[in-house]
Short mmCIF file of C-alpha atoms and ligand atoms in Angstrom, two decimals:
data_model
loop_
_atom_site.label_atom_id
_atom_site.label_comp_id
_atom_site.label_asym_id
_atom_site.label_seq_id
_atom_site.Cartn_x
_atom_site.Cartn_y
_atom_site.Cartn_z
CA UNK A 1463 136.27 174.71 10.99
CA UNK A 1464 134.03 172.83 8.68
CA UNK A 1465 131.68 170.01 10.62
CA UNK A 1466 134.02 166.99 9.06
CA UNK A 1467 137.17 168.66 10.46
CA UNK A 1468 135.79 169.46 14.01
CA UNK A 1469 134.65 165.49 13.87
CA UNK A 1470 138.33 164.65 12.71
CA UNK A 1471 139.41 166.53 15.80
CA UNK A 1472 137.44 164.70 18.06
CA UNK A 1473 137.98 161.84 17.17
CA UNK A 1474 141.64 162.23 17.34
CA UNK A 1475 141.44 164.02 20.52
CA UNK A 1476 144.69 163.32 22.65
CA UNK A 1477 144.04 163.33 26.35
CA UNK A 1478 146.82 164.84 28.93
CA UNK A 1479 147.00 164.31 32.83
CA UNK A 1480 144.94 167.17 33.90
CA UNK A 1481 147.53 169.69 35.89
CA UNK A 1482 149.04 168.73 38.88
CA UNK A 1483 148.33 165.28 38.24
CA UNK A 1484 151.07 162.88 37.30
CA UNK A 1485 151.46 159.57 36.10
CA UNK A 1486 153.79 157.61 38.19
CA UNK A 1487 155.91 155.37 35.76
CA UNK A 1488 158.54 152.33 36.34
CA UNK A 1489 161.33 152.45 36.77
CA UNK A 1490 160.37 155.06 38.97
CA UNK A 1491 157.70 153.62 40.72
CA UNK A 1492 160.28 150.89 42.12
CA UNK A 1493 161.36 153.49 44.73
CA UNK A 1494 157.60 154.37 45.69
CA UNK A 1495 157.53 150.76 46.47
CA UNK A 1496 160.60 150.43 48.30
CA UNK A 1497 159.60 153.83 50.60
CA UNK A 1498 156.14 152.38 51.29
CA UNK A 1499 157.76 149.01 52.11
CA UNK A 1500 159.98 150.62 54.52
CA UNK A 1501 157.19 152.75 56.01
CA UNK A 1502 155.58 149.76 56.61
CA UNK A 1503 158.11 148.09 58.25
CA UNK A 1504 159.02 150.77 60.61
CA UNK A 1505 155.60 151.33 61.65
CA UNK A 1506 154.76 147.75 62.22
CA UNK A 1507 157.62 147.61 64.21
CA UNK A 1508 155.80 150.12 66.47
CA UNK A 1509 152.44 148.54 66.40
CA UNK A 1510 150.54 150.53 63.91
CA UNK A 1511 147.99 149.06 61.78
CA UNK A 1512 146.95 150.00 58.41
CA UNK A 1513 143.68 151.66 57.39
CA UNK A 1514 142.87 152.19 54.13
CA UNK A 1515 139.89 155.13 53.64
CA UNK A 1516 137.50 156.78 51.49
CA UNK A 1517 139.06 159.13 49.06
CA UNK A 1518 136.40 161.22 49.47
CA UNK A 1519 133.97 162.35 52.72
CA UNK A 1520 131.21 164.89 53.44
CA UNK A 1521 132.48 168.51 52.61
CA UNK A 1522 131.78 169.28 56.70
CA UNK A 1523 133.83 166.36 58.06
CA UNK A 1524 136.89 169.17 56.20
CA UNK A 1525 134.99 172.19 57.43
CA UNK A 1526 134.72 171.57 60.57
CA UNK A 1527 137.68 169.86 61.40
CA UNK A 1528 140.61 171.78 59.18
CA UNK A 1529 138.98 175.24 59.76
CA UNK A 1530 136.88 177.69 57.60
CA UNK A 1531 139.53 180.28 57.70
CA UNK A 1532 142.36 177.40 56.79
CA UNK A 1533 144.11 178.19 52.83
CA UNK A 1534 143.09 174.03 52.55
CA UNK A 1535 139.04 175.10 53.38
CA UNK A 1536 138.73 178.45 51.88
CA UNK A 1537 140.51 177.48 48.39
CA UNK A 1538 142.11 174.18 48.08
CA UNK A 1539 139.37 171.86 48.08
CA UNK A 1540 138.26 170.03 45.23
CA UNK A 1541 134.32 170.19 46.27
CA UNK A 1542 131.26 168.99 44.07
CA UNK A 1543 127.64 168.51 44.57
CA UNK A 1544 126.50 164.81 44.52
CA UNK A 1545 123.83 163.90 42.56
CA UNK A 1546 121.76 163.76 45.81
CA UNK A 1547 122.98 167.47 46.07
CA UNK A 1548 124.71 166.56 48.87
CA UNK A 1549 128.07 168.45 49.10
CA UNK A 1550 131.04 165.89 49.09
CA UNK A 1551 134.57 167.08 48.49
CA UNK A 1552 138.54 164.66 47.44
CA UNK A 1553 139.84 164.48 50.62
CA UNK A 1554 142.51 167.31 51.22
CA UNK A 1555 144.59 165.42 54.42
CA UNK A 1556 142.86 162.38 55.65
CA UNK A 1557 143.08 163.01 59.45
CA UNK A 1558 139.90 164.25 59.71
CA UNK A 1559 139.17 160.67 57.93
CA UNK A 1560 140.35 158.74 60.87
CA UNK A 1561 138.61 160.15 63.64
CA UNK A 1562 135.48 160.14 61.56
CA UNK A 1563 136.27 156.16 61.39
CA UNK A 1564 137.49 155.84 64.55
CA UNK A 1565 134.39 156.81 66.04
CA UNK A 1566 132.51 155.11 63.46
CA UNK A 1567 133.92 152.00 64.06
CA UNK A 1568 133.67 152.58 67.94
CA UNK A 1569 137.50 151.85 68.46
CA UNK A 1570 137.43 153.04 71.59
CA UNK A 1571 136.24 150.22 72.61
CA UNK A 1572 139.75 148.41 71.61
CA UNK A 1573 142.94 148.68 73.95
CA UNK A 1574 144.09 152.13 74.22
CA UNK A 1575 145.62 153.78 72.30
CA UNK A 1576 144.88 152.76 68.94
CA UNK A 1577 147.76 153.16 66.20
CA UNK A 1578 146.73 153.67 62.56
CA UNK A 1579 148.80 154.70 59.64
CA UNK A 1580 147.58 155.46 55.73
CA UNK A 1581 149.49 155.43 52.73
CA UNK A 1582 147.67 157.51 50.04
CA UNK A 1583 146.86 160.31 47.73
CA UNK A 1584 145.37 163.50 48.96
CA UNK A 1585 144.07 166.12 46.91
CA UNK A 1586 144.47 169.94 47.15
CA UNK A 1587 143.52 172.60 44.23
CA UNK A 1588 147.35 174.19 44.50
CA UNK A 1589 149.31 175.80 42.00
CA UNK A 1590 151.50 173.28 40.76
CA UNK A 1591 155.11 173.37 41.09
CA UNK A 1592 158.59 171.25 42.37
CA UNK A 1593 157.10 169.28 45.12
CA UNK A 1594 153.34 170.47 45.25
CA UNK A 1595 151.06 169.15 43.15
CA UNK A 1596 147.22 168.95 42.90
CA UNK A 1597 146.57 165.22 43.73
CA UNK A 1598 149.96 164.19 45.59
CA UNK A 1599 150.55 161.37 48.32
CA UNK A 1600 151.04 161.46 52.01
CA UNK A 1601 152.45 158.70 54.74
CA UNK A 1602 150.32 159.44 57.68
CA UNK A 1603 150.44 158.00 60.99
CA UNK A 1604 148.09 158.56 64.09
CA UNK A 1605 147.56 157.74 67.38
CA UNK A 1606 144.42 157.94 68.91
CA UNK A 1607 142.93 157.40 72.99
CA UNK A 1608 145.20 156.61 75.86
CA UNK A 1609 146.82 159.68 77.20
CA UNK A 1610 148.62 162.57 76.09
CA UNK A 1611 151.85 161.42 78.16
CA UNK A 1612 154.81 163.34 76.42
CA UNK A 1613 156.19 159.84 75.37
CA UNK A 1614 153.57 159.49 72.99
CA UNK A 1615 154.68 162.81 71.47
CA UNK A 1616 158.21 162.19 71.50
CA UNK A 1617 157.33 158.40 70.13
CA UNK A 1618 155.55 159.02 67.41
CA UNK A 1619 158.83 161.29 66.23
CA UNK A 1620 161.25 158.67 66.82
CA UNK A 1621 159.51 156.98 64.47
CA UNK A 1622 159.34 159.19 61.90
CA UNK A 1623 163.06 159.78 62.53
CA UNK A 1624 163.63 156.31 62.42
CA UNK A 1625 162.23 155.67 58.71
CA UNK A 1626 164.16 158.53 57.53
CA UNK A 1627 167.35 157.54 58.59
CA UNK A 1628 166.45 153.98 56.78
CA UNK A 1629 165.69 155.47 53.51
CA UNK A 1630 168.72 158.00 54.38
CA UNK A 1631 166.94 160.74 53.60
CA UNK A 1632 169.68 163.43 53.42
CA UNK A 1633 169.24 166.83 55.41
CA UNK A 1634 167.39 166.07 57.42
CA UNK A 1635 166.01 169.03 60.61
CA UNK A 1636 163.45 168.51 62.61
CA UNK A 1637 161.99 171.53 63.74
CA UNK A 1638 159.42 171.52 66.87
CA UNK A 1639 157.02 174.22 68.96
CA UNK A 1640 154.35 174.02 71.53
CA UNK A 1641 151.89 176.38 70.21
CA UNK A 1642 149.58 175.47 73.71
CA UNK A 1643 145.78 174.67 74.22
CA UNK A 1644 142.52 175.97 74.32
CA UNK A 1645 143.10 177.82 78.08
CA UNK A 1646 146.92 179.71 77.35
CA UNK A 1647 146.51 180.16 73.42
CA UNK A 1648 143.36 182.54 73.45
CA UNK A 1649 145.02 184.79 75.34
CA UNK A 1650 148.47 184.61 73.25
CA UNK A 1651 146.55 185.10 70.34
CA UNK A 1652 144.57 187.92 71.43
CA UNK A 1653 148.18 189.52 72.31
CA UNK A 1654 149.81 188.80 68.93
CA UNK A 1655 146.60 190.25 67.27
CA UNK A 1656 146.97 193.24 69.33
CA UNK A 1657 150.69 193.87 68.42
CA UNK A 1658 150.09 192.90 64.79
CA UNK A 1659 147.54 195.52 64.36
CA UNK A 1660 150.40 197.93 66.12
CA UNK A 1661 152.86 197.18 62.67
CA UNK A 1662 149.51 196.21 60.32
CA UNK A 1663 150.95 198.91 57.86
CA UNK A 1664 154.13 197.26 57.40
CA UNK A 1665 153.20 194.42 56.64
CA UNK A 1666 152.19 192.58 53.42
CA UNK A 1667 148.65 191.91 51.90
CA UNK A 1668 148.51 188.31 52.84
CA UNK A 1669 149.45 188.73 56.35
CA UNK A 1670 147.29 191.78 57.02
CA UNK A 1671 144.55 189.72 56.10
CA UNK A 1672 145.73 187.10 58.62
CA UNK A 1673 145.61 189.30 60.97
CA UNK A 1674 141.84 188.85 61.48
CA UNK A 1675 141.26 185.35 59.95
CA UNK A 1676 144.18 183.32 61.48
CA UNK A 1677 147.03 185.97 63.14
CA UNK A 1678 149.20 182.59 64.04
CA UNK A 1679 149.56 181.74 60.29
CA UNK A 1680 151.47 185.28 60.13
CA UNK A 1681 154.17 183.57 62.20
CA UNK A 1682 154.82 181.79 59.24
CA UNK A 1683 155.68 184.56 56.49
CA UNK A 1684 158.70 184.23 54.27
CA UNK A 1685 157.96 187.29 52.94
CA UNK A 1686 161.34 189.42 53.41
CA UNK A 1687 161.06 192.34 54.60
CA UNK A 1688 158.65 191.13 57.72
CA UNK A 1689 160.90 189.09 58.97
CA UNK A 1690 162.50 191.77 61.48
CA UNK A 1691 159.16 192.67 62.44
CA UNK A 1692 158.02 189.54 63.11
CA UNK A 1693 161.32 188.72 65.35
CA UNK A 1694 159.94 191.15 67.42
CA UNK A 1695 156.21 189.85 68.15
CA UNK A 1696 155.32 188.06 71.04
CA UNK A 1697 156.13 184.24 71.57
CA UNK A 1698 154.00 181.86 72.56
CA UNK A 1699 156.52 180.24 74.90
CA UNK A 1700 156.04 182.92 77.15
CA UNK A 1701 152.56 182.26 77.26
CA UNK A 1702 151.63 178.71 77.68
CA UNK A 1703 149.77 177.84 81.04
CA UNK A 1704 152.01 175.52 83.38
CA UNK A 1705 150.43 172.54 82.25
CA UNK A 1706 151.67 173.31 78.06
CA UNK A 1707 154.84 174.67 79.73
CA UNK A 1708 155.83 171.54 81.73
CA UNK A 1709 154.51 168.75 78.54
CA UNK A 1710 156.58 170.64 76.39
CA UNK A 1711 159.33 170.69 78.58
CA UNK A 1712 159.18 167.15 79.15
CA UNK A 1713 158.70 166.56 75.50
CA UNK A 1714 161.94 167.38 74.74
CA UNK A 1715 163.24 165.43 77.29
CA UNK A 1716 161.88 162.43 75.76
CA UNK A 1717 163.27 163.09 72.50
CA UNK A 1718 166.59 163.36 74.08
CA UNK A 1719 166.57 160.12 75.97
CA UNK A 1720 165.52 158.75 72.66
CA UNK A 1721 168.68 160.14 71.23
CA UNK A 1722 166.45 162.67 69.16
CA UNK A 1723 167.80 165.95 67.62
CA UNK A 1724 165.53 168.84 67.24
CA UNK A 1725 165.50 172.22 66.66
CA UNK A 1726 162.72 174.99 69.04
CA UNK A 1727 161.25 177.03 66.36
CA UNK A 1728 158.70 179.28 67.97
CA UNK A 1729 157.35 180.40 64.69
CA UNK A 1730 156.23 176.55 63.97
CA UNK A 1731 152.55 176.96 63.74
CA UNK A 1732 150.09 174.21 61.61
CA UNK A 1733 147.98 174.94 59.19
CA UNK A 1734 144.97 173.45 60.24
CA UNK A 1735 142.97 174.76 62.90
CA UNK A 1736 142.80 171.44 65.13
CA UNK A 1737 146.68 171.32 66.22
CA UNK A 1738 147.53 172.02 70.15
CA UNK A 1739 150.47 171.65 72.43
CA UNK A 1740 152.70 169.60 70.28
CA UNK A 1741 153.55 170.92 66.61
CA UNK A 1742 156.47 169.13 64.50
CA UNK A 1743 157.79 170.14 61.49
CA UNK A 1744 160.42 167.91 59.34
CA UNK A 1745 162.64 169.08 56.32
CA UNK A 1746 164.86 167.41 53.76
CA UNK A 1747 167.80 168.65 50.99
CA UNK A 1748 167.66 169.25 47.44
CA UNK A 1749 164.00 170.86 47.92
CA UNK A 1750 163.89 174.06 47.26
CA UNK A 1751 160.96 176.28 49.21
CA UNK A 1752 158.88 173.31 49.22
CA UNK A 1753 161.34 171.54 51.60
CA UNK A 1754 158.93 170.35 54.22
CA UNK A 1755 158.63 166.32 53.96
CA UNK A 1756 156.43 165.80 57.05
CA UNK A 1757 154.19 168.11 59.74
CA UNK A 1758 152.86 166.64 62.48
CA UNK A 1759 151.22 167.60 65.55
CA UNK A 1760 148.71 167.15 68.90
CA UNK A 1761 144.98 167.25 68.05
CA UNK A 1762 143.34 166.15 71.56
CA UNK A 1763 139.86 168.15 70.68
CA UNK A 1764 139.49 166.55 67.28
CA UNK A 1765 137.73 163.61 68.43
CA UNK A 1766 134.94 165.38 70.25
CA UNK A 1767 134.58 167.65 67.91
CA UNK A 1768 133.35 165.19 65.49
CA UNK A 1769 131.08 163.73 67.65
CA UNK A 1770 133.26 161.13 69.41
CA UNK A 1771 134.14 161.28 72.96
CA UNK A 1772 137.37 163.00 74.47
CA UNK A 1773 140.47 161.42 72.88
CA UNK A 1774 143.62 162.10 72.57
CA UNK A 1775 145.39 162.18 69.50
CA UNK A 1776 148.92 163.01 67.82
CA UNK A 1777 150.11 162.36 64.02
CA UNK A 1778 151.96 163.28 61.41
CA UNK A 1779 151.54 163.77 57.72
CA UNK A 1780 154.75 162.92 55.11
CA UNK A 1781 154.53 164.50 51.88
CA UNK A 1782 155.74 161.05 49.90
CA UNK A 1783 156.64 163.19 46.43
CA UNK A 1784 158.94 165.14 48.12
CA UNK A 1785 160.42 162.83 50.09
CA UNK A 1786 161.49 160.58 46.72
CA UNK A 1787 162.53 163.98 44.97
CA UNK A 1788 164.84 164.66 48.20
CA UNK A 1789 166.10 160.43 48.07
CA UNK A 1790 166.24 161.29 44.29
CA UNK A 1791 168.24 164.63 44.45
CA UNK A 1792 170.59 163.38 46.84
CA UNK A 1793 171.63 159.83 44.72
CA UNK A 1794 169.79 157.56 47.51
CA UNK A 1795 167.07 156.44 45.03
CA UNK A 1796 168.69 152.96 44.12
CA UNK A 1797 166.27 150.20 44.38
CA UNK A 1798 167.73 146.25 44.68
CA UNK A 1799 167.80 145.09 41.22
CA UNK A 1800 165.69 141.51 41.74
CA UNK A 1801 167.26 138.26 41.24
CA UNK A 1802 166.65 137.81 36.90
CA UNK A 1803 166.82 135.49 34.18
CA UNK A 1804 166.61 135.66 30.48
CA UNK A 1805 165.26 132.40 28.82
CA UNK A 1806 166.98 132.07 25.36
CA UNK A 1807 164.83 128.77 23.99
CA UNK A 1808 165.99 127.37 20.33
CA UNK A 1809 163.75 125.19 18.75
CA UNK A 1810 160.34 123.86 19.22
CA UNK A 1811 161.99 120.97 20.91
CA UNK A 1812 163.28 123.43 23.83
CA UNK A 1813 159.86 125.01 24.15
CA UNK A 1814 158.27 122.64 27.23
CA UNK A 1815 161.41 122.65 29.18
CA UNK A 1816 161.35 126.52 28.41
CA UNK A 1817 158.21 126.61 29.87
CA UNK A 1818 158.94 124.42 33.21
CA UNK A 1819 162.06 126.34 33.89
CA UNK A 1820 160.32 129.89 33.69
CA UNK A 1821 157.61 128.47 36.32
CA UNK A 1822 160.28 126.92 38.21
CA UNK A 1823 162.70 130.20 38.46
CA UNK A 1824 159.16 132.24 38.83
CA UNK A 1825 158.23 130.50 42.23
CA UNK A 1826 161.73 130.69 43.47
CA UNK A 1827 161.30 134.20 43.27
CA UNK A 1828 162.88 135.10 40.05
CA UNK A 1829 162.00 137.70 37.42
CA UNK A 1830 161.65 135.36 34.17
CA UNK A 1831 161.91 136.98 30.63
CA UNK A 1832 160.62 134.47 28.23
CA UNK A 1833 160.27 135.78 24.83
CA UNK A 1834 156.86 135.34 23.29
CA UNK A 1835 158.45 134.57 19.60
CA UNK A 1836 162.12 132.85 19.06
CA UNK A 1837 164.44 134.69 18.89
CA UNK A 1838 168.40 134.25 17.49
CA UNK A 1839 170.55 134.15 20.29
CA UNK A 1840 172.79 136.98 19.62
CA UNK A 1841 169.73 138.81 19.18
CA UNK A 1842 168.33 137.44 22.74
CA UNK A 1843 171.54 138.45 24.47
CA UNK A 1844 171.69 142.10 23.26
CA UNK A 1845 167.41 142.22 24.39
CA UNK A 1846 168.51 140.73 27.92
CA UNK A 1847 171.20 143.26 28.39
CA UNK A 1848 168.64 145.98 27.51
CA UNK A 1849 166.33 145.10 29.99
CA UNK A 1850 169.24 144.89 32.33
CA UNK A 1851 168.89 141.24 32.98
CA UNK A 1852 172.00 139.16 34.63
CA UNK A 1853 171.69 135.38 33.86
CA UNK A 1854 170.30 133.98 30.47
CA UNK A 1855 170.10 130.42 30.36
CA UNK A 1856 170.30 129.03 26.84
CA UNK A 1857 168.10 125.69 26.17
CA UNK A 1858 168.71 124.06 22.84
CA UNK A 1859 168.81 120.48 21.60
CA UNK A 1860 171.87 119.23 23.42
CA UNK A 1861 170.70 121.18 26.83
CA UNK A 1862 167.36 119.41 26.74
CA UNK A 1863 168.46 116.26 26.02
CA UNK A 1864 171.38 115.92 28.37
CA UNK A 1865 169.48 118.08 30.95
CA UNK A 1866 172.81 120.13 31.38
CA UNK A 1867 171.72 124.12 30.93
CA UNK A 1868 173.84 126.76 29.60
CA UNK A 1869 173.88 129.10 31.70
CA UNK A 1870 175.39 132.73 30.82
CA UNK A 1871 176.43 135.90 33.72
CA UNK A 1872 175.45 138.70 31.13
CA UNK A 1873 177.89 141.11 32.92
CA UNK A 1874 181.26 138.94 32.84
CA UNK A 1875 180.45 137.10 29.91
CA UNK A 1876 181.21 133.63 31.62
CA UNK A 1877 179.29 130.53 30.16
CA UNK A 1878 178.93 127.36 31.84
CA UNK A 1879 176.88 124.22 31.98
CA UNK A 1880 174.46 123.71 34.76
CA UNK A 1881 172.70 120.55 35.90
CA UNK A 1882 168.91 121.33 35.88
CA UNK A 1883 167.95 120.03 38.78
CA UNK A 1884 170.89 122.43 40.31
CA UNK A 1885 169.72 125.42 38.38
CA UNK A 1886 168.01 127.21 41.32
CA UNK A 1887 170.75 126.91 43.56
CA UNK A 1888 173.71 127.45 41.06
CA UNK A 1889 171.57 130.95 40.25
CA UNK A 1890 171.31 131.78 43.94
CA UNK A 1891 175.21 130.97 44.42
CA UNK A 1892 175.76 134.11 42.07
CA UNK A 1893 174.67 136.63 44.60
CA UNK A 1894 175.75 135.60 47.73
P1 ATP B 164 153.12 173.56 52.69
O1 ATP B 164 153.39 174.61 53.71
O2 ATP B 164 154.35 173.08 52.00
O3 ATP B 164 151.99 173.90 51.78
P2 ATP B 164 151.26 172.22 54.40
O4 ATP B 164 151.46 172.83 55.72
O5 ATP B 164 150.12 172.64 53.56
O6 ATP B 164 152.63 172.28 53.54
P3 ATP B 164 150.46 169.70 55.55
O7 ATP B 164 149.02 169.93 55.40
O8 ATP B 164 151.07 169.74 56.87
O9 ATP B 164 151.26 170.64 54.53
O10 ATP B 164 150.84 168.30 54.85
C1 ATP B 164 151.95 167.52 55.27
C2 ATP B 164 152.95 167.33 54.17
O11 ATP B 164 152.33 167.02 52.95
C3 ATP B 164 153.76 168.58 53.84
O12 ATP B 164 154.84 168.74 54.73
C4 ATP B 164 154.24 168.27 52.44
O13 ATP B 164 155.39 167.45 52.48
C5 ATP B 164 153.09 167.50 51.86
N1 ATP B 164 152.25 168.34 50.98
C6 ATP B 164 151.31 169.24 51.34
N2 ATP B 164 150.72 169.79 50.25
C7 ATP B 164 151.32 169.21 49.18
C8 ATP B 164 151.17 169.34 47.76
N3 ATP B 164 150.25 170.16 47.22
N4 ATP B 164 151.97 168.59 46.96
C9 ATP B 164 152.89 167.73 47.47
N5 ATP B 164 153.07 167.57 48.80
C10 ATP B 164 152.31 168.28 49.64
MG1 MG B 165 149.90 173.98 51.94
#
């Protein structure tokens, strides 16, 4: 390539999302809002506050708190040296995030427990495919302090429950385990270790690697042909001390009071080292293999391990893409069209009652198209029903002067003339 065509190139250079990113476009992004909204609502309704937190964190705050061994450690992380050549990394999951700002911020000083919840992107080096992407978005909620009562457990999935069925989220299964604490799951591990190594040959690269690293995550092989070997391991049910035995037990008990349905999976392990006791696991239709929409779980060591004193905590992450592809899949993506009006002004004479009318309608609430260059009104109709617009209101000579509006319902075709001082309220009349 000669120098002037390699400058050419440059200059002309066309940039793409990098992969696994995506850009988020309306009309789409109308459902995005209307989840969020609703997540919002539901939580508030609980008593959860929002906190919104740095995107990214020391690379240790993730070390020490997901695991070394973790898939989201050992490869996932996006991870760069700062110019101070201190080792930062994008935040992968952003629970980590909250203890680190809950004991920052000393809040356990305020009335226990304290109820947080995050809406925003997290970022994980993955290959991309349906419903995983590199920098995607999670719904997180958390509870931290106060006690580890089983109602807190079973709470915080009632309300996870609860915004599903108000988006009507299709599918939906909600999957739960114990997998113990730091007394009774030492031992069970040490036992499924042992009779992993017995069947270690028949089993598949990835999980004979697990074997050493993280035996639990073998629990969680789709893989085939170990399925009938894995039946056949140990469970952990049979191995939690009486104190894991009896909060599980009255876990579910909760949930049923609360009119919860759930399903005991006993292979329902976390991927990230700090989960006890309590693991949750929610899926959705029209998914494919990436049909988990949330995982949640106990952390009560989390806390202190970052330096803050013993705490309790419990949360849950909701992958947010793949709950609007299941809303999407299933035909429950419909946002409320807003309340909207297409201004059709004719002459220069029009233009200041135009103008008062598109404020006016704007404050009440109204979306307001107001073209920024006249426009014939045939021509204004056909751009109104484009944009999917259902009033126009037509403002001439004769409207202005005898301050009676035309006023047009783009669907029916019906044309009348509005007083327009009774605008507002003639509009509202329309969707009642
Ligand atoms: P998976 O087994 O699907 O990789 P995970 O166990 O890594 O999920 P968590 O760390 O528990 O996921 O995150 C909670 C939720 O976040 C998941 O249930 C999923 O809905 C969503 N999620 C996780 N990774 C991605 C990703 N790369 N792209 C989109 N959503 C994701
Ligand atoms: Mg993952």
């Amino acid at each position: 390539m000669s120098e002037g065509a390699a400058k050419k190139e440059e200059k002309t250079r066309r940039f793409q999302a990098i992969k696994g990113t995506r850009d988020l476009l309306p009309p789409e992004t109308a459902l995005w809002n209307r989840v969020e909204q609703t997540a919002r609502e539901v939580f508030t309704t609980f008593g959860y506050g929002e906190v919104r937190l740095p995107i990214f964190e020391p690379t240790d705050l993730f070390a020490r708190s997901i695991g070394l061994d973790t898939d989201v450690v050992s490869k996932e992380m996006y991870t760069f040296e700062d110019r101070d050549e201190t080792s930062v990394s994008l935040r992968p999951e952003v629970t980590a995030s909250t203890c680190r700002a809950y004991i920052e911020h000393n809040m356990q000083q305020l009335p226990q427990p304290v109820k947080l919840y995050c809406i925003r992107p997290m970022f994980r080096r993955e290959r991309p495919q349906k419903g995983r992407y590199r920098q995607f978005y999670q719904i997180n909620a958390e509870i931290l302090g106060g006690t580890d009562a089983p109602a807190i457990d079973a709470e915080v999935i009632e309300m996870v429950m609860t915004f599903f069925e108000r988006l009507e989220l299709q599918g939906v299964q909600l999957d739960i385990n114990s997998i113990g604490c730091k007394n009774c799951r030492p031992q069970y591990v040490k036992l499924l270790k042992a009779a992993l190594e017995k069947v270690k040959e028949k089993l598949g690269a990835d999980s004979q690697r697990r074997i050493e690293a993280n035996p639990l995550r073998v629990l969680d092989s789709k893989l085939e042909h170990e399925q009938p070997i894995i039946e056949k391991l140990p469970r952990i049910a049979d191995h939690l001390c009486e104190d894991c035995k009896s909060h599980y037990a009255a876990v579910k008990k909760e949930l049923e009071l609360r009119g919860v349905e759930y399903h005991e999976n006993w292979r329902l392990v976390r991927g990230l080292d700090y989960y006890m006791r309590t693991t949750f696991e929610i899926t959705a239709k029209g998914l494919g293999s990436q049909n988990a929409v949330c995982g949640g779980g106990r952390y009560d060591g989390l806390v202190e391990l970052l330096g803050g004193p013993p705490t309790k905590g419990i949360g849950f992450a909701i992958g947010e893409d793949r709950l609007i592809l299941s809303l999407q899949e299933s035909g429950r993506e419909q946002t409320q069209p807003g309340r909207s009006v297409y201004i059709v002004c004719i002459g220069e004479g029009s233009r200041s009652a135009a103008l008062s009318t598109a404020s006016n309608l704007r404050s009440e609430g109204f979306r307001v198209e107001l073209p920024a260059v006249e426009q014939k009104v045939g021509k204004a109709l056909g751009q109104a029903d484009k944009l999917g617009i259902q009033f126009a209101v037509i403002l001439g000579e004769t409207e202005v002067s005898t301050g009676q509006y035309t006023v047009k319902t783009l669907s029916t075709g019906t044309q009348e003339k509005v007083e327009k001082s009774k605008l507002v309220d003639y509009l509202n009349q329309q969707y009642v």
